C-alpha cells in the first residue's frame, strides 16, 4: 500500500497525490512530498524508484529486506535503515523500516516482517508529531519527519527495555528464591536462553542507531536543517540511554545464567550427598547381614532362635547413629 502526501510550504495540512502527480516539477519543487509505503510489492517500489531516481544500491537495499541499521549517503539522497521492535511471549519481533530522504521528498518503506508481525507501527502518531512540529519549524520538513520516525522507534525501544526488565526481575526472584519453598517454580535454562537471544537481537537493532543519530548531529546529512538538529540532539541522548539499558541487562542476564548453573550444581551435589549417605548406611547393613547370612555348616548362630533379632539389633545399633549424623550434617 502506498500513500502520497504533499505538504505545501508553510502548511501543516497535507494533500493526497498520485505517482503521476509526483512526477511533475510543480509539486516536487513547491513543498515536501511524503511517500509512505507499507509492505509494498516489487512493481510498486520500482515505480517509486523511477520517479525519485533512487540510486541502484539503495534500490537493492529497499527491495531486499534484512539490512543492518545504518545511514548511507548517495549523490542526491540518503538512506536510513532501522528496525521497529516489539517483545512478545515467543521472543523479539522486528520489522525493517527503510527511509530515503532528499531535499524536498521523503520515502518511508515499512517492510513486511519475515517471521512474526511485531504489531502495528504508530504511523498516525508519527504524522501527528510531524505536523505539530512543522507548524513551529516550517523550514525543516524533511529533517522533522525523519526525527518523528526515529523518535517513535526509540520510544518503542524503551517499551522493550521495560518488558525485559520485568522478565529479568521475575527470573531473578525465581532463581534466588528458596528452592524448598512450596510453590516455587525454578526458571528453566531455556527460558533464560530465549530471553538472552531476544536481547542479542534487540542489541543488534538498537545499538547501531547511536552511530546513525551521531552522524546526523554532526551535520553529515545535508537535507536536515538546523531547526531539526535540536530534536536529534535530544534523540541522541535517548538512544544512549537505550544502549546503557541493553548493556546493563546483558550483565544481569549473564549473572542469572551463572546463578542458575550454580544452583543446578548445588542441587546435584545435594543429590549426590543423599546417595552417598544412604549408600554408607546400607553398606554397613549389607556387611552385617552378608557375613552372618553365609550358608555353611558351622556358621555361628545357625541354631540360635533369637539370632534374627540379634542381627537386626546390631544392624540398627550401627545404622541409626550414622543416619542421625548425616541428618545433623543436612545430607538428608
mmCIF file of C-alpha atoms in Angstrom:
data_model
loop_
_atom_site.group_PDB
_atom_site.id
_atom_site.type_symbol
_atom_site.label_atom_id
_atom_site.label_comp_id
_atom_site.label_asym_id
_atom_site.label_seq_id
_atom_site.Cartn_x
_atom_site.Cartn_y
_atom_site.Cartn_z
ATOM 1 C CA UNK A 1 0.000 0.000 0.000
ATOM 2 C CA UNK A 2 1.351 3.414 -0.988
ATOM 3 C CA UNK A 3 0.107 6.762 0.298
ATOM 4 C CA UNK A 4 1.481 10.034 -1.058
ATOM 5 C CA UNK A 5 1.087 13.229 0.958
ATOM 6 C CA UNK A 6 2.110 16.648 -0.285
ATOM 7 C CA UNK A 7 2.840 19.386 2.258
ATOM 8 C CA UNK A 8 2.872 22.819 0.713
ATOM 9 C CA UNK A 9 5.357 25.332 2.062
ATOM 10 C CA UNK A 10 4.062 26.788 5.342
ATOM 11 C CA UNK A 11 1.116 24.366 5.546
ATOM 12 C CA UNK A 12 0.524 21.538 8.003
ATOM 13 C CA UNK A 13 -2.457 20.085 6.169
ATOM 14 C CA UNK A 14 -1.365 17.558 3.543
ATOM 15 C CA UNK A 15 -2.979 16.859 0.216
ATOM 16 C CA UNK A 16 -3.175 13.385 -1.239
ATOM 17 C CA UNK A 17 -1.422 12.861 -4.537
ATOM 18 C CA UNK A 18 -0.692 10.081 -7.014
ATOM 19 C CA UNK A 19 2.553 8.909 -8.573
ATOM 20 C CA UNK A 20 1.654 10.768 -11.737
ATOM 21 C CA UNK A 21 1.349 13.999 -9.754
ATOM 22 C CA UNK A 22 4.654 13.242 -8.069
ATOM 23 C CA UNK A 23 6.427 13.186 -11.415
ATOM 24 C CA UNK A 24 5.568 16.833 -12.098
ATOM 25 C CA UNK A 25 8.025 19.529 -11.109
ATOM 26 C CA UNK A 26 5.270 21.762 -9.761
ATOM 27 C CA UNK A 27 4.656 19.543 -6.731
ATOM 28 C CA UNK A 28 8.211 18.412 -6.104
ATOM 29 C CA UNK A 29 9.524 21.949 -6.115
ATOM 30 C CA UNK A 30 6.894 23.798 -4.090
ATOM 31 C CA UNK A 31 6.819 21.818 -0.860
ATOM 32 C CA UNK A 32 7.617 18.424 0.559
ATOM 33 C CA UNK A 33 6.320 15.058 -0.646
ATOM 34 C CA UNK A 34 5.994 12.112 1.736
ATOM 35 C CA UNK A 35 5.645 8.697 0.098
ATOM 36 C CA UNK A 36 4.569 6.197 2.759
ATOM 37 C CA UNK A 37 4.774 2.518 1.737
ATOM 38 C CA UNK A 38 3.609 -0.409 3.851
ATOM 39 C CA UNK A 39 4.675 -3.864 2.635
ATOM 40 C CA UNK A 40 4.792 -2.694 -0.998
ATOM 41 C CA UNK A 41 5.165 -5.023 -3.959
ATOM 42 C CA UNK A 42 8.218 -5.017 -6.192
ATOM 43 C CA UNK A 43 6.303 -3.324 -9.003
ATOM 44 C CA UNK A 44 5.096 -0.545 -6.725
ATOM 45 C CA UNK A 45 8.609 0.067 -5.449
ATOM 46 C CA UNK A 46 10.026 0.092 -8.960
ATOM 47 C CA UNK A 47 7.585 2.837 -9.947
ATOM 48 C CA UNK A 48 8.527 4.946 -6.942
ATOM 49 C CA UNK A 49 12.235 4.381 -7.583
ATOM 50 C CA UNK A 50 11.925 5.565 -11.166
ATOM 51 C CA UNK A 51 10.043 8.709 -10.189
ATOM 52 C CA UNK A 52 12.501 9.651 -7.419
ATOM 53 C CA UNK A 53 15.631 8.460 -9.288
ATOM 54 C CA UNK A 54 16.779 6.284 -6.413
ATOM 55 C CA UNK A 55 20.373 5.029 -6.518
ATOM 56 C CA UNK A 56 20.828 1.429 -7.671
ATOM 57 C CA UNK A 57 22.441 0.344 -4.391
ATOM 58 C CA UNK A 58 19.608 1.909 -2.415
ATOM 59 C CA UNK A 59 17.092 0.176 -4.680
ATOM 60 C CA UNK A 60 18.640 -3.179 -3.888
ATOM 61 C CA UNK A 61 18.615 -2.478 -0.148
ATOM 62 C CA UNK A 62 14.970 -1.422 -0.178
ATOM 63 C CA UNK A 63 13.884 -4.330 -2.355
ATOM 64 C CA UNK A 64 15.616 -6.982 -0.248
ATOM 65 C CA UNK A 65 14.895 -6.595 3.448
ATOM 66 C CA UNK A 66 17.443 -7.654 6.032
ATOM 67 C CA UNK A 67 19.780 -4.668 6.106
ATOM 68 C CA UNK A 68 21.663 -3.719 9.214
ATOM 69 C CA UNK A 69 20.844 -0.481 10.991
ATOM 70 C CA UNK A 70 22.781 2.122 9.012
ATOM 71 C CA UNK A 71 22.935 5.504 7.306
ATOM 72 C CA UNK A 72 24.145 5.543 3.684
ATOM 73 C CA UNK A 73 24.787 8.648 1.582
ATOM 74 C CA UNK A 74 24.304 8.968 -2.163
ATOM 75 C CA UNK A 75 24.522 11.863 -4.601
ATOM 76 C CA UNK A 76 21.029 13.288 -4.224
ATOM 77 C CA UNK A 77 19.616 11.414 -1.226
ATOM 78 C CA UNK A 78 20.431 9.449 1.923
ATOM 79 C CA UNK A 79 19.183 6.060 3.092
ATOM 80 C CA UNK A 80 18.433 5.186 6.714
ATOM 81 C CA UNK A 81 17.670 1.580 7.686
ATOM 82 C CA UNK A 82 16.240 0.977 11.177
ATOM 83 C CA UNK A 83 14.188 -1.684 12.930
ATOM 84 C CA UNK A 84 10.914 -1.474 14.790
ATOM 85 C CA UNK A 85 10.983 -3.943 17.698
ATOM 86 C CA UNK A 86 8.340 -5.441 19.974
ATOM 87 C CA UNK A 87 8.813 -8.115 22.648
ATOM 88 C CA UNK A 88 6.225 -10.902 22.755
ATOM 89 C CA UNK A 89 5.932 -14.106 24.734
ATOM 90 C CA UNK A 90 7.657 -16.050 21.970
ATOM 91 C CA UNK A 91 10.569 -13.652 21.642
ATOM 92 C CA UNK A 92 11.517 -10.400 19.957
ATOM 93 C CA UNK A 93 9.719 -9.499 16.748
ATOM 94 C CA UNK A 94 11.186 -6.964 14.351
ATOM 95 C CA UNK A 95 10.232 -5.083 11.210
ATOM 96 C CA UNK A 96 12.692 -3.283 8.985
ATOM 97 C CA UNK A 97 11.863 0.324 8.129
ATOM 98 C CA UNK A 98 13.787 1.940 5.287
ATOM 99 C CA UNK A 99 13.801 5.710 4.910
ATOM 100 C CA UNK A 100 15.180 7.595 1.928
ATOM 101 C CA UNK A 101 15.183 11.387 2.047
ATOM 102 C CA UNK A 102 16.101 14.080 -0.414
ATOM 103 C CA UNK A 103 15.877 17.844 -0.483
ATOM 104 C CA UNK A 104 12.081 18.054 -0.822
ATOM 105 C CA UNK A 105 10.858 14.464 -0.628
ATOM 106 C CA UNK A 106 10.702 11.691 1.945
ATOM 107 C CA UNK A 107 10.221 7.976 1.223
ATOM 108 C CA UNK A 108 9.395 5.551 4.054
ATOM 109 C CA UNK A 109 9.090 1.821 3.393
ATOM 110 C CA UNK A 110 7.789 -0.463 6.135
ATOM 111 C CA UNK A 111 8.919 -3.888 5.057
ATOM 112 C CA UNK A 112 6.823 -6.989 5.614
ATOM 113 C CA UNK A 113 8.180 -8.917 8.633
ATOM 114 C CA UNK A 114 9.979 -12.136 7.775
ATOM 115 C CA UNK A 115 8.768 -14.286 10.670
ATOM 116 C CA UNK A 116 6.227 -12.799 13.075
ATOM 117 C CA UNK A 117 4.419 -9.487 12.988
ATOM 118 C CA UNK A 118 5.654 -7.134 15.755
ATOM 119 C CA UNK A 119 2.328 -5.310 15.701
ATOM 120 C CA UNK A 120 1.026 -2.111 14.205
ATOM 121 C CA UNK A 121 3.564 0.662 13.845
ATOM 122 C CA UNK A 122 2.262 4.036 15.192
ATOM 123 C CA UNK A 123 2.388 5.784 11.829
ATOM 124 C CA UNK A 124 -0.522 8.042 12.805
ATOM 125 C CA UNK A 125 1.411 9.199 15.848
ATOM 126 C CA UNK A 126 4.417 9.935 13.639
ATOM 127 C CA UNK A 127 2.256 12.035 11.362
ATOM 128 C CA UNK A 128 0.679 13.994 14.239
ATOM 129 C CA UNK A 129 4.040 14.741 15.830
ATOM 130 C CA UNK A 130 5.489 15.791 12.489
ATOM 131 C CA UNK A 131 2.631 18.136 11.678
ATOM 132 C CA UNK A 132 2.759 19.630 15.177
ATOM 133 C CA UNK A 133 6.467 20.367 14.836
ATOM 134 C CA UNK A 134 6.013 21.518 11.261
ATOM 135 C CA UNK A 135 3.777 24.320 12.496
ATOM 136 C CA UNK A 136 6.704 25.573 14.573
ATOM 137 C CA UNK A 137 9.551 24.857 12.151
ATOM 138 C CA UNK A 138 8.268 25.205 8.618
ATOM 139 C CA UNK A 139 11.833 25.432 7.286
ATOM 140 C CA UNK A 140 12.918 21.865 8.150
ATOM 141 C CA UNK A 141 10.196 19.456 6.962
ATOM 142 C CA UNK A 142 12.384 16.544 5.837
ATOM 143 C CA UNK A 143 14.505 16.549 8.981
ATOM 144 C CA UNK A 144 11.481 16.843 11.244
ATOM 145 C CA UNK A 145 9.783 13.887 9.596
ATOM 146 C CA UNK A 146 12.897 11.765 9.972
ATOM 147 C CA UNK A 147 13.109 12.762 13.620
ATOM 148 C CA UNK A 148 9.429 11.894 14.164
ATOM 149 C CA UNK A 149 10.042 8.415 12.734
ATOM 150 C CA UNK A 150 13.177 7.744 14.767
ATOM 151 C CA UNK A 151 11.633 9.179 17.925
ATOM 152 C CA UNK A 152 8.663 6.808 17.626
ATOM 153 C CA UNK A 153 11.022 3.868 17.094
ATOM 154 C CA UNK A 154 13.166 4.791 20.105
ATOM 155 C CA UNK A 155 10.032 5.148 22.251
ATOM 156 C CA UNK A 156 9.145 1.580 21.326
ATOM 157 C CA UNK A 157 12.698 0.579 22.260
ATOM 158 C CA UNK A 158 12.068 1.916 25.762
ATOM 159 C CA UNK A 159 8.966 -0.279 25.963
ATOM 160 C CA UNK A 160 11.079 -3.305 25.055
ATOM 161 C CA UNK A 161 13.655 -2.469 27.738
ATOM 162 C CA UNK A 162 10.890 -2.182 30.341
ATOM 163 C CA UNK A 163 9.493 -5.574 29.336
ATOM 164 C CA UNK A 164 12.949 -7.112 29.505
ATOM 165 C CA UNK A 165 13.413 -5.617 32.972
ATOM 166 C CA UNK A 166 10.148 -7.205 34.102
ATOM 167 C CA UNK A 167 11.199 -10.609 32.806
ATOM 168 C CA UNK A 168 14.624 -10.269 34.413
ATOM 169 C CA UNK A 169 13.013 -9.356 37.746
ATOM 170 C CA UNK A 170 10.754 -12.415 37.578
ATOM 171 C CA UNK A 171 13.693 -14.633 36.683
ATOM 172 C CA UNK A 172 15.821 -13.181 39.464
ATOM 173 C CA UNK A 173 13.121 -13.781 42.053
ATOM 174 C CA UNK A 174 12.727 -17.371 40.890
ATOM 175 C CA UNK A 175 16.467 -18.037 40.827
ATOM 176 C CA UNK A 176 17.141 -16.567 44.262
ATOM 177 C CA UNK A 177 14.037 -17.996 45.935
ATOM 178 C CA UNK A 178 14.398 -20.831 48.432
ATOM 179 C CA UNK A 179 14.141 -23.999 46.389
ATOM 180 C CA UNK A 180 12.496 -25.795 49.278
ATOM 181 C CA UNK A 181 9.598 -23.304 49.447
ATOM 182 C CA UNK A 182 6.278 -24.690 48.327
ATOM 183 C CA UNK A 183 5.001 -23.340 45.045
ATOM 184 C CA UNK A 184 8.416 -22.055 43.950
ATOM 185 C CA UNK A 185 8.959 -22.592 40.264
ATOM 186 C CA UNK A 186 12.527 -22.550 39.057
ATOM 187 C CA UNK A 187 13.090 -20.886 35.690
ATOM 188 C CA UNK A 188 14.157 -23.297 33.035
ATOM 189 C CA UNK A 189 17.525 -22.648 31.432
ATOM 190 C CA UNK A 190 15.769 -22.479 28.048
ATOM 191 C CA UNK A 191 13.724 -19.511 29.268
ATOM 192 C CA UNK A 192 16.888 -17.602 30.123
ATOM 193 C CA UNK A 193 18.388 -18.681 26.824
ATOM 194 C CA UNK A 194 15.331 -17.400 24.925
ATOM 195 C CA UNK A 195 15.481 -14.072 26.745
ATOM 196 C CA UNK A 196 19.186 -13.819 26.005
ATOM 197 C CA UNK A 197 18.564 -14.488 22.337
ATOM 198 C CA UNK A 198 15.929 -11.747 22.214
ATOM 199 C CA UNK A 199 18.282 -9.344 23.983
ATOM 200 C CA UNK A 200 21.074 -10.035 21.499
ATOM 201 C CA UNK A 201 18.688 -9.480 18.587
ATOM 202 C CA UNK A 202 17.439 -6.262 20.159
ATOM 203 C CA UNK A 203 21.004 -5.070 20.737
ATOM 204 C CA UNK A 204 21.841 -5.568 17.062
ATOM 205 C CA UNK A 205 18.904 -3.376 16.100
ATOM 206 C CA UNK A 206 19.226 -0.632 18.725
ATOM 207 C CA UNK A 207 22.941 -0.084 19.345
ATOM 208 C CA UNK A 208 23.921 0.912 15.760
ATOM 209 C CA UNK A 209 21.263 3.620 15.863
ATOM 210 C CA UNK A 210 23.673 5.623 18.029
ATOM 211 C CA UNK A 211 26.042 5.986 15.086
ATOM 212 C CA UNK A 212 23.194 6.970 12.767
ATOM 213 C CA UNK A 213 21.985 9.742 15.060
ATOM 214 C CA UNK A 214 25.555 10.848 15.752
ATOM 215 C CA UNK A 215 26.163 11.346 12.015
ATOM 216 C CA UNK A 216 23.031 13.447 11.758
ATOM 217 C CA UNK A 217 24.038 15.571 14.744
ATOM 218 C CA UNK A 218 27.447 16.122 13.127
ATOM 219 C CA UNK A 219 25.581 17.666 10.152
ATOM 220 C CA UNK A 220 26.619 14.934 7.733
ATOM 221 C CA UNK A 221 23.148 14.810 6.160
ATOM 222 C CA UNK A 222 22.706 17.953 4.038
ATOM 223 C CA UNK A 223 18.918 17.616 3.818
ATOM 224 C CA UNK A 224 18.413 18.201 7.553
ATOM 225 C CA UNK A 225 18.225 21.864 8.541
ATOM 226 C CA UNK A 226 19.338 23.450 11.785
ATOM 227 C CA UNK A 227 15.759 23.624 13.022
ATOM 228 C CA UNK A 228 15.599 19.821 13.202
ATOM 229 C CA UNK A 229 19.094 19.250 14.617
ATOM 230 C CA UNK A 230 17.960 20.349 18.078
ATOM 231 C CA UNK A 231 15.498 17.472 18.137
ATOM 232 C CA UNK A 232 18.163 14.993 17.044
ATOM 233 C CA UNK A 233 20.439 16.096 19.885
ATOM 234 C CA UNK A 234 17.695 15.146 22.334
ATOM 235 C CA UNK A 235 17.111 11.918 20.425
ATOM 236 C CA UNK A 236 20.819 11.075 20.678
ATOM 237 C CA UNK A 237 20.522 11.179 24.469
ATOM 238 C CA UNK A 238 17.562 8.794 24.357
ATOM 239 C CA UNK A 239 19.433 6.366 22.120
ATOM 240 C CA UNK A 240 22.393 6.391 24.521
ATOM 241 C CA UNK A 241 20.045 5.583 27.391
ATOM 242 C CA UNK A 242 18.634 2.635 25.468
ATOM 243 C CA UNK A 243 22.183 1.398 24.848
ATOM 244 C CA UNK A 244 23.013 1.674 28.556
ATOM 245 C CA UNK A 245 19.876 -0.273 29.452
ATOM 246 C CA UNK A 246 20.750 -3.026 26.990
ATOM 247 C CA UNK A 247 24.307 -3.391 28.287
ATOM 248 C CA UNK A 248 23.190 -3.492 31.921
ATOM 249 C CA UNK A 249 20.505 -6.048 31.086
ATOM 250 C CA UNK A 250 23.089 -8.242 29.394
ATOM 251 C CA UNK A 251 25.171 -8.173 32.576
ATOM 252 C CA UNK A 252 22.166 -9.069 34.709
ATOM 253 C CA UNK A 253 21.222 -11.898 32.367
ATOM 254 C CA UNK A 254 24.766 -13.263 32.448
ATOM 255 C CA UNK A 255 24.698 -13.190 36.256
ATOM 256 C CA UNK A 256 21.351 -15.006 36.295
ATOM 257 C CA UNK A 257 22.709 -17.699 33.994
ATOM 258 C CA UNK A 258 25.713 -18.179 36.261
ATOM 259 C CA UNK A 259 23.451 -18.290 39.317
ATOM 260 C CA UNK A 260 21.170 -20.845 37.662
ATOM 261 C CA UNK A 261 24.147 -23.029 36.786
ATOM 262 C CA UNK A 262 25.486 -22.732 40.337
ATOM 263 C CA UNK A 263 22.125 -23.690 41.820
ATOM 264 C CA UNK A 264 21.856 -26.638 39.451
ATOM 265 C CA UNK A 265 25.334 -27.735 40.501
ATOM 266 C CA UNK A 266 24.409 -27.349 44.181
ATOM 267 C CA UNK A 267 21.235 -29.374 43.702
ATOM 268 C CA UNK A 268 23.232 -32.110 42.032
ATOM 269 C CA UNK A 269 25.708 -32.059 44.925
ATOM 270 C CA UNK A 270 22.854 -32.458 47.409
ATOM 271 C CA UNK A 271 21.520 -35.434 45.492
ATOM 272 C CA UNK A 272 24.976 -36.986 45.452
ATOM 273 C CA UNK A 273 25.272 -36.399 49.193
ATOM 274 C CA UNK A 274 21.984 -38.215 49.813
ATOM 275 C CA UNK A 275 23.061 -41.113 47.634
ATOM 276 C CA UNK A 276 26.420 -41.320 49.414
ATOM 277 C CA UNK A 277 24.796 -41.168 52.874
ATOM 278 C CA UNK A 278 22.223 -43.857 52.132
ATOM 279 C CA UNK A 279 24.913 -45.924 50.445
ATOM 280 C CA UNK A 280 27.105 -45.809 53.565
ATOM 281 C CA UNK A 281 24.182 -46.825 55.795
ATOM 282 C CA UNK A 282 23.112 -49.723 53.589
ATOM 283 C CA UNK A 283 26.711 -50.788 53.163
ATOM 284 C CA UNK A 284 27.021 -51.416 56.916
ATOM 285 C CA UNK A 285 23.696 -53.228 56.988
ATOM 286 C CA UNK A 286 24.686 -55.341 53.997
ATOM 287 C CA UNK A 287 28.032 -56.173 55.582
ATOM 288 C CA UNK A 288 26.433 -57.398 58.808
ATOM 289 C CA UNK A 289 23.688 -59.427 57.156
ATOM 290 C CA UNK A 290 26.038 -60.725 54.480
ATOM 291 C CA UNK A 291 28.617 -62.078 56.903
ATOM 292 C CA UNK A 292 26.101 -63.596 59.288
ATOM 293 C CA UNK A 293 23.958 -64.935 56.474
ATOM 294 C CA UNK A 294 26.608 -67.132 54.891
ATOM 295 C CA UNK A 295 25.398 -70.675 54.304
ATOM 296 C CA UNK A 296 27.876 -73.262 55.770
ATOM 297 C CA UNK A 297 27.591 -75.949 58.412
ATOM 298 C CA UNK A 298 29.469 -74.332 61.256
ATOM 299 C CA UNK A 299 28.042 -70.860 60.711
ATOM 300 C CA UNK A 300 27.603 -69.033 64.053
ATOM 301 C CA UNK A 301 24.056 -68.675 65.281
ATOM 302 C CA UNK A 302 22.555 -71.272 62.920
ATOM 303 C CA UNK A 303 20.717 -72.974 65.770
ATOM 304 C CA UNK A 304 20.179 -69.749 67.720
ATOM 305 C CA UNK A 305 16.489 -68.990 67.948
ATOM 306 C CA UNK A 306 16.906 -65.296 68.653
ATOM 307 C CA UNK A 307 19.619 -64.820 66.066
ATOM 308 C CA UNK A 308 17.456 -62.784 63.666
ATOM 309 C CA UNK A 309 16.523 -60.304 66.365
ATOM 310 C CA UNK A 310 20.142 -60.046 67.487
ATOM 311 C CA UNK A 311 21.364 -59.373 63.940
ATOM 312 C CA UNK A 312 18.599 -56.845 63.420
ATOM 313 C CA UNK A 313 19.535 -55.105 66.660
ATOM 314 C CA UNK A 314 23.206 -54.951 65.732
ATOM 315 C CA UNK A 315 22.267 -53.505 62.343
ATOM 316 C CA UNK A 316 20.098 -50.799 63.895
ATOM 317 C CA UNK A 317 22.772 -50.089 66.501
ATOM 318 C CA UNK A 318 25.261 -49.343 63.754
ATOM 319 C CA UNK A 319 22.952 -47.657 61.203
ATOM 320 C CA UNK A 320 20.865 -45.347 63.405
ATOM 321 C CA UNK A 321 23.864 -43.290 64.632
ATOM 322 C CA UNK A 322 25.025 -42.966 61.026
ATOM 323 C CA UNK A 323 21.597 -41.738 59.958
ATOM 324 C CA UNK A 324 21.495 -39.192 62.802
ATOM 325 C CA UNK A 325 24.995 -37.998 61.917
ATOM 326 C CA UNK A 326 24.126 -37.426 58.269
ATOM 327 C CA UNK A 327 20.847 -35.795 59.301
ATOM 328 C CA UNK A 328 22.693 -33.363 61.536
ATOM 329 C CA UNK A 329 25.043 -32.579 58.624
ATOM 330 C CA UNK A 330 21.943 -31.804 56.461
ATOM 331 C CA UNK A 331 22.718 -34.546 53.981
ATOM 332 C CA UNK A 332 19.066 -35.574 54.033
#
